[in-house]
Amino acid sequence: MRKLITLTVAVLGPMFCGSMIYAQEAPAQKTGALDVQTVVQKVQTTSDTAGQSKTELIPVETALPGDEVVYTVTFKNIGEEPADNIRITNPIPEQMRYVAGTAFGPGTEIVYSIDGGSSYAEPAALIVKTDAGVERPAQVDDYTHIRWALNTPLEVGEQSFARFRAVVR
Amino acid sequence: MRSVTTTLKRGIYAALTLAAMMAANNALAAGTASGTSIGNLATIDYAVGGVGQLAIESSPTGNSTPGASNGSATTFLVDNMVDLTVAEVGGAATAVNPGQAAAVTTFAVTNSGNTTQDYALSALNLTSADPAVHGNADSDVNGNNLRVFVDGNANGTYEAATDTATFIDQLAADASVTVFVVIDAPIGAVDADVANVRLVAVTHDAATGATSATAETAGADTASVDVVFADAGRDGQETADDGYSFSSADLTITKTSSVISDPFNGTTNPKAIPGAIVEYQILVTNNGTVGADGVLVTDVLSTDLAILLAQYNGATDDIEIRLGVGPASTLFCSADAGDTDSDGCGLTGATLEIQPPGLSVGTTAADNPVRILFQATIQ
């Protein structure tokens, strides 16, 4: 029975290539095993009366074109088993431009997509072919998705985060 | 690694299409439109005990329900960035003649913000205290009937019938519109005078028409769309200057006389005594930058003088008109009452009226200067 299900997933996989693959059924599924939150903030630097500057992240409700915001995806294992092979996938909103080099997550490998999430690679391996047939390295403007892959399992009760900065186009 | 590269290359055409679509969506130089809600949704997939689990989407407050559409995007709104530029078009002053009606200077108003806006327009005359425009300091000559019109058919040319709007209605982000400042040139202006003008454009909310200027949101960031002035003056209004350069005829008139003969000395050393014949020469020159048309020279003869007729052109004409240096040509006409022969010269009562041809500009012009000669007897 278990073998049959695995086969189904394997067949479905290629069909869903390019979008999130949702396993149709999984025996070990614990509902609500991870809690995932995304917040958007901006850096605010203030200086107090003594002239000491203080930098903090404050919530963003509105922003102007050109403003930079910080997206933070926080995830916590609220289940009863360690979670492994964790991957966080974040499409970059089309009105936003990723700020190069700002994606970060403790203990993660970070790859990017320039094709709407169909494929991912490290920045150096991302090549754009122009209409004229000329290949060039991808620019941050070309990035469509960011993906963080955790190197280690997330233990029960453990929390981590993935973060990047982007500018309002 | 090789397989990854191959996959990437295969996906490139699709990626390009997508990139092109995204570029189109983000083509606004002014930035994302105000009021746009920018959402971000992360998805996490993972395994437990080596078995893939249903992916979980993020939410602003935290979501743990697996499956698509159970999360919600973390959003913020794009504020209204008010930005505009007003620029003079053409880079040169508009040449104008004194008294000319509806003389036009041209401007461009551009919405550099991220929201469709209205703009109230006004124009004002500058003074010599204001900065020079196109290198021309204002001569404190003011345009009359100063008014502003929007180029209704976007052809860049002022047309009174078409271009009637006096404020800019609904200028989209990144769009630009031509605006004309129109004056009636004062008749009192002289050659080389300069009348500079300024166009002022003030941002208004597109919804409220020209009634109230857009106000910047005071204080802290609010949850709704705030207004931020991002224009050069940070006040939602900008200006540009342009000018009118007057070109006009500049006429000089000089009258001289010489005694030709007197009853006692004849033509030898004649003196201006009663009975003497005097020749008058009226010299008219145009030192301006444009020709003068419809020139009329009027000379009211003193009661001590009686015009002496038929002294020119073989004793057949009363007045000689020499055109140009040399002269280039010579005309003759008669001082008849009321100019009934319509030759341009007439003597009505004691008033001599002479209409020489128009005076062109320049010392080599065939009709500049004009010399008018006639003779009279001292009573």
PDB file of C-alpha atoms in Angstrom, chain A residues 2 20-40 42 59-65 67 69 71 73 75 78 81-96 112 114-121 125-131 135 141-144 147 164 168-169, chain B residues 1 4-5 7-9 11-16 18-19 21-22 25-26 28 30-33 36-69 72 74-82 114 221-228 230:
ATOM      1  CA  ARG A   2       2.715   2.385   0.968  1.00  0.00           C
ATOM      2  CA  MET A  20       4.704  23.557  -5.311  1.00  0.00           C
ATOM      3  CA  ILE A  21       4.361  19.831  -5.017  1.00  0.00           C
ATOM      4  CA  TYR A  22       1.778  18.935  -2.470  1.00  0.00           C
ATOM      5  CA  ALA A  23       1.990  15.317  -1.518  1.00  0.00           C
ATOM      6  CA  GLN A  24      -1.475  13.860  -1.801  1.00  0.00           C
ATOM      7  CA  GLU A  25      -1.152  11.756   1.276  1.00  0.00           C
ATOM      8  CA  ALA A  26       1.554  11.017   3.760  1.00  0.00           C
ATOM      9  CA  PRO A  27       1.323   8.576   6.628  1.00  0.00           C
ATOM     10  CA  ALA A  28       3.504  10.591   9.012  1.00  0.00           C
ATOM     11  CA  GLN A  29       1.665  13.876   8.460  1.00  0.00           C
ATOM     12  CA  LYS A  30       1.052  15.663  11.705  1.00  0.00           C
ATOM     13  CA  THR A  31      -1.350  18.522  11.123  1.00  0.00           C
ATOM     14  CA  GLY A  32       0.231  21.810  11.990  1.00  0.00           C
ATOM     15  CA  ALA A  33       3.692  20.425  12.370  1.00  0.00           C
ATOM     16  CA  LEU A  34       5.229  23.749  11.398  1.00  0.00           C
ATOM     17  CA  ASP A  35       4.015  27.236  12.046  1.00  0.00           C
ATOM     18  CA  VAL A  36       5.043  29.697   9.308  1.00  0.00           C
ATOM     19  CA  GLN A  37       4.864  33.448   9.550  1.00  0.00           C
ATOM     20  CA  THR A  38       5.952  36.184   7.160  1.00  0.00           C
ATOM     21  CA  VAL A  39       6.414  39.724   8.381  1.00  0.00           C
ATOM     22  CA  VAL A  40       7.412  42.790   6.432  1.00  0.00           C
ATOM     23  CA  LYS A  42      11.688  48.350   7.428  1.00  0.00           C
ATOM     24  CA  PRO A  59       6.388  47.117  10.820  1.00  0.00           C
ATOM     25  CA  VAL A  60       5.565  48.401   7.371  1.00  0.00           C
ATOM     26  CA  GLU A  61       1.995  49.351   6.586  1.00  0.00           C
ATOM     27  CA  THR A  62       2.716  51.569   3.597  1.00  0.00           C
ATOM     28  CA  ALA A  63       5.806  52.371   1.576  1.00  0.00           C
ATOM     29  CA  LEU A  64       6.923  54.431  -1.397  1.00  0.00           C
ATOM     30  CA  PRO A  65       8.538  53.286  -4.618  1.00  0.00           C
ATOM     31  CA  ASP A  67      11.723  52.114  -0.221  1.00  0.00           C
ATOM     32  CA  VAL A  69      11.698  46.504   3.171  1.00  0.00           C
ATOM     33  CA  TYR A  71      10.827  40.182   4.657  1.00  0.00           C
ATOM     34  CA  VAL A  73       9.834  34.166   7.236  1.00  0.00           C
ATOM     35  CA  PHE A  75       9.086  28.907  11.068  1.00  0.00           C
ATOM     36  CA  ILE A  78       5.214  22.733  16.691  1.00  0.00           C
ATOM     37  CA  GLU A  81       8.773  14.870  15.233  1.00  0.00           C
ATOM     38  CA  PRO A  82      11.848  16.574  13.861  1.00  0.00           C
ATOM     39  CA  ALA A  83      11.222  18.121  10.442  1.00  0.00           C
ATOM     40  CA  ASP A  84      13.848  17.517   7.825  1.00  0.00           C
ATOM     41  CA  ASN A  85      14.466  18.510   4.188  1.00  0.00           C
ATOM     42  CA  ILE A  86      12.954  21.862   5.007  1.00  0.00           C
ATOM     43  CA  ARG A  87      12.773  24.213   2.046  1.00  0.00           C
ATOM     44  CA  ILE A  88      11.330  27.699   2.166  1.00  0.00           C
ATOM     45  CA  THR A  89      10.251  29.030  -1.169  1.00  0.00           C
ATOM     46  CA  ASN A  90       9.441  32.718  -1.526  1.00  0.00           C
ATOM     47  CA  PRO A  91       8.317  34.223  -4.818  1.00  0.00           C
ATOM     48  CA  ILE A  92       9.606  37.785  -5.013  1.00  0.00           C
ATOM     49  CA  PRO A  93       6.512  39.994  -5.380  1.00  0.00           C
ATOM     50  CA  GLU A  94       6.451  41.360  -8.909  1.00  0.00           C
ATOM     51  CA  GLN A  95       6.357  44.927  -7.619  1.00  0.00           C
ATOM     52  CA  MET A  96       9.548  44.308  -5.635  1.00  0.00           C
ATOM     53  CA  TYR A 112      17.418  31.533  -6.787  1.00  0.00           C
ATOM     54  CA  ILE A 114      14.903  33.371 -12.789  1.00  0.00           C
ATOM     55  CA  ASP A 115      12.198  31.349 -14.506  1.00  0.00           C
ATOM     56  CA  GLY A 116       9.221  31.685 -12.218  1.00  0.00           C
ATOM     57  CA  GLY A 117      10.283  28.903  -9.904  1.00  0.00           C
ATOM     58  CA  SER A 118      10.835  26.147 -12.461  1.00  0.00           C
ATOM     59  CA  SER A 119      14.492  25.831 -11.674  1.00  0.00           C
ATOM     60  CA  TYR A 120      16.860  27.100  -9.042  1.00  0.00           C
ATOM     61  CA  ALA A 121      20.581  27.682  -8.915  1.00  0.00           C
ATOM     62  CA  ALA A 125      24.964  29.682 -12.444  1.00  0.00           C
ATOM     63  CA  LEU A 126      21.990  31.816 -13.466  1.00  0.00           C
ATOM     64  CA  ILE A 127      22.326  32.772 -17.103  1.00  0.00           C
ATOM     65  CA  VAL A 128      19.825  34.844 -19.072  1.00  0.00           C
ATOM     66  CA  LYS A 129      19.655  34.497 -22.826  1.00  0.00           C
ATOM     67  CA  THR A 130      18.541  37.730 -24.461  1.00  0.00           C
ATOM     68  CA  ASP A 131      16.295  37.993 -27.504  1.00  0.00           C
ATOM     69  CA  GLU A 135      23.925  35.025 -22.805  1.00  0.00           C
ATOM     70  CA  ASP A 141      15.997  42.208 -11.667  1.00  0.00           C
ATOM     71  CA  ASP A 142      15.699  38.759 -13.223  1.00  0.00           C
ATOM     72  CA  TYR A 143      15.148  36.930  -9.943  1.00  0.00           C
ATOM     73  CA  THR A 144      11.662  35.568  -9.457  1.00  0.00           C
ATOM     74  CA  ARG A 147      14.634  29.203  -1.921  1.00  0.00           C
ATOM     75  CA  PHE A 164      15.673  38.935   2.462  1.00  0.00           C
ATOM     76  CA  VAL A 168       9.528  48.692  -4.014  1.00  0.00           C
ATOM     77  CA  ARG A 169       9.701  49.128  -7.781  1.00  0.00           C
TER      78      ARG A 169
ATOM     79  CA  MET B   1      25.792  20.438 -12.162  1.00  0.00           C
ATOM     80  CA  VAL B   4      21.167  21.918 -13.734  1.00  0.00           C
ATOM     81  CA  THR B   5      22.677  24.143 -16.413  1.00  0.00           C
ATOM     82  CA  THR B   7      17.580  22.602 -17.295  1.00  0.00           C
ATOM     83  CA  LEU B   8      18.174  26.293 -16.862  1.00  0.00           C
ATOM     84  CA  LYS B   9      18.871  26.826 -20.536  1.00  0.00           C
ATOM     85  CA  GLY B  11      13.719  27.072 -19.205  1.00  0.00           C
ATOM     86  CA  ILE B  12      15.205  30.305 -20.464  1.00  0.00           C
ATOM     87  CA  TYR B  13      12.649  31.075 -23.166  1.00  0.00           C
ATOM     88  CA  ALA B  14       9.806  30.667 -20.732  1.00  0.00           C
ATOM     89  CA  ALA B  15      11.753  32.770 -18.283  1.00  0.00           C
ATOM     90  CA  LEU B  16      12.258  35.484 -20.843  1.00  0.00           C
ATOM     91  CA  LEU B  18       7.830  35.910 -17.898  1.00  0.00           C
ATOM     92  CA  ALA B  19      10.545  38.517 -17.456  1.00  0.00           C
ATOM     93  CA  MET B  21       5.655  40.411 -18.733  1.00  0.00           C
ATOM     94  CA  MET B  22       7.098  41.511 -15.434  1.00  0.00           C
ATOM     95  CA  ASN B  25       4.067  45.484 -15.346  1.00  0.00           C
ATOM     96  CA  ASN B  26       6.878  47.449 -13.817  1.00  0.00           C
ATOM     97  CA  LEU B  28       6.577  52.867 -14.709  1.00  0.00           C
ATOM     98  CA  ALA B  30       7.614  56.631 -11.390  1.00  0.00           C
ATOM     99  CA  GLY B  31       7.300  53.319  -9.600  1.00  0.00           C
ATOM    100  CA  THR B  32       4.527  51.041  -8.523  1.00  0.00           C
ATOM    101  CA  ALA B  33       1.137  52.747  -8.548  1.00  0.00           C
ATOM    102  CA  THR B  36      -1.143  48.834  -4.851  1.00  0.00           C
ATOM    103  CA  SER B  37      -1.163  46.149  -2.176  1.00  0.00           C
ATOM    104  CA  ILE B  38       2.113  44.263  -2.413  1.00  0.00           C
ATOM    105  CA  GLY B  39       1.716  40.785  -1.015  1.00  0.00           C
ATOM    106  CA  ASN B  40       4.328  38.206  -0.154  1.00  0.00           C
ATOM    107  CA  LEU B  41       3.649  34.577   0.592  1.00  0.00           C
ATOM    108  CA  ALA B  42       6.344  32.062   1.506  1.00  0.00           C
ATOM    109  CA  THR B  43       5.793  28.334   1.290  1.00  0.00           C
ATOM    110  CA  ILE B  44       7.639  25.755   3.320  1.00  0.00           C
ATOM    111  CA  ASP B  45       7.901  22.120   2.446  1.00  0.00           C
ATOM    112  CA  TYR B  46       9.551  19.521   4.552  1.00  0.00           C
ATOM    113  CA  ALA B  47       9.665  15.882   5.434  1.00  0.00           C
ATOM    114  CA  VAL B  48       9.089  13.940   8.574  1.00  0.00           C
ATOM    115  CA  GLY B  49      10.856  10.667   8.904  1.00  0.00           C
ATOM    116  CA  GLY B  50      11.880  10.921   5.272  1.00  0.00           C
ATOM    117  CA  VAL B  51       8.280  11.318   4.055  1.00  0.00           C
ATOM    118  CA  GLY B  52       7.320  14.535   2.283  1.00  0.00           C
ATOM    119  CA  GLN B  53       4.606  16.493   4.033  1.00  0.00           C
ATOM    120  CA  LEU B  54       1.951  18.860   2.739  1.00  0.00           C
ATOM    121  CA  ALA B  55       3.482  22.259   2.177  1.00  0.00           C
ATOM    122  CA  ILE B  56       2.490  25.038   4.525  1.00  0.00           C
ATOM    123  CA  GLU B  57       2.011  28.625   3.440  1.00  0.00           C
ATOM    124  CA  SER B  58       2.961  31.582   5.552  1.00  0.00           C
ATOM    125  CA  SER B  59       0.632  34.183   6.996  1.00  0.00           C
ATOM    126  CA  PRO B  60       1.273  37.537   8.671  1.00  0.00           C
ATOM    127  CA  THR B  61       0.494  36.081  12.091  1.00  0.00           C
ATOM    128  CA  GLY B  62       1.650  32.515  11.559  1.00  0.00           C
ATOM    129  CA  ASN B  63      -0.082  29.616   9.830  1.00  0.00           C
ATOM    130  CA  SER B  64       0.242  25.933  10.584  1.00  0.00           C
ATOM    131  CA  THR B  65      -2.548  24.550   8.440  1.00  0.00           C
ATOM    132  CA  PRO B  66      -0.983  22.596   5.574  1.00  0.00           C
ATOM    133  CA  GLY B  67      -2.170  22.877   2.014  1.00  0.00           C
ATOM    134  CA  ALA B  68      -2.607  25.488  -0.648  1.00  0.00           C
ATOM    135  CA  SER B  69      -4.622  28.625   0.103  1.00  0.00           C
ATOM    136  CA  SER B  72      -2.338  34.482   3.495  1.00  0.00           C
ATOM    137  CA  THR B  74       1.825  39.555   4.111  1.00  0.00           C
ATOM    138  CA  THR B  75       0.995  42.875   2.525  1.00  0.00           C
ATOM    139  CA  PHE B  76       1.655  46.562   2.619  1.00  0.00           C
ATOM    140  CA  LEU B  77       0.241  49.436   0.586  1.00  0.00           C
ATOM    141  CA  VAL B  78       2.160  51.670  -1.780  1.00  0.00           C
ATOM    142  CA  ASP B  79       1.883  55.329  -0.833  1.00  0.00           C
ATOM    143  CA  ASN B  80       1.214  58.227  -3.175  1.00  0.00           C
ATOM    144  CA  MET B  81       4.562  59.659  -4.172  1.00  0.00           C
ATOM    145  CA  VAL B  82       3.723  63.100  -5.546  1.00  0.00           C
ATOM    146  CA  ASN B 114       3.022  57.049  -9.060  1.00  0.00           C
ATOM    147  CA  ASP B 221       3.079  56.475   8.472  1.00  0.00           C
ATOM    148  CA  THR B 222      -0.597  55.544   8.460  1.00  0.00           C
ATOM    149  CA  ALA B 223      -2.208  52.274   7.455  1.00  0.00           C
ATOM    150  CA  SER B 224      -3.850  53.882   4.434  1.00  0.00           C
ATOM    151  CA  VAL B 225      -2.214  55.470   1.406  1.00  0.00           C
ATOM    152  CA  ASP B 226      -0.149  58.425   2.563  1.00  0.00           C
ATOM    153  CA  VAL B 227       0.823  61.367   0.401  1.00  0.00           C
ATOM    154  CA  VAL B 228       4.530  62.119   0.243  1.00  0.00           C
ATOM    155  CA  ALA B 230       8.917  63.877  -3.647  1.00  0.00           C
TER     156      ALA B 230
END
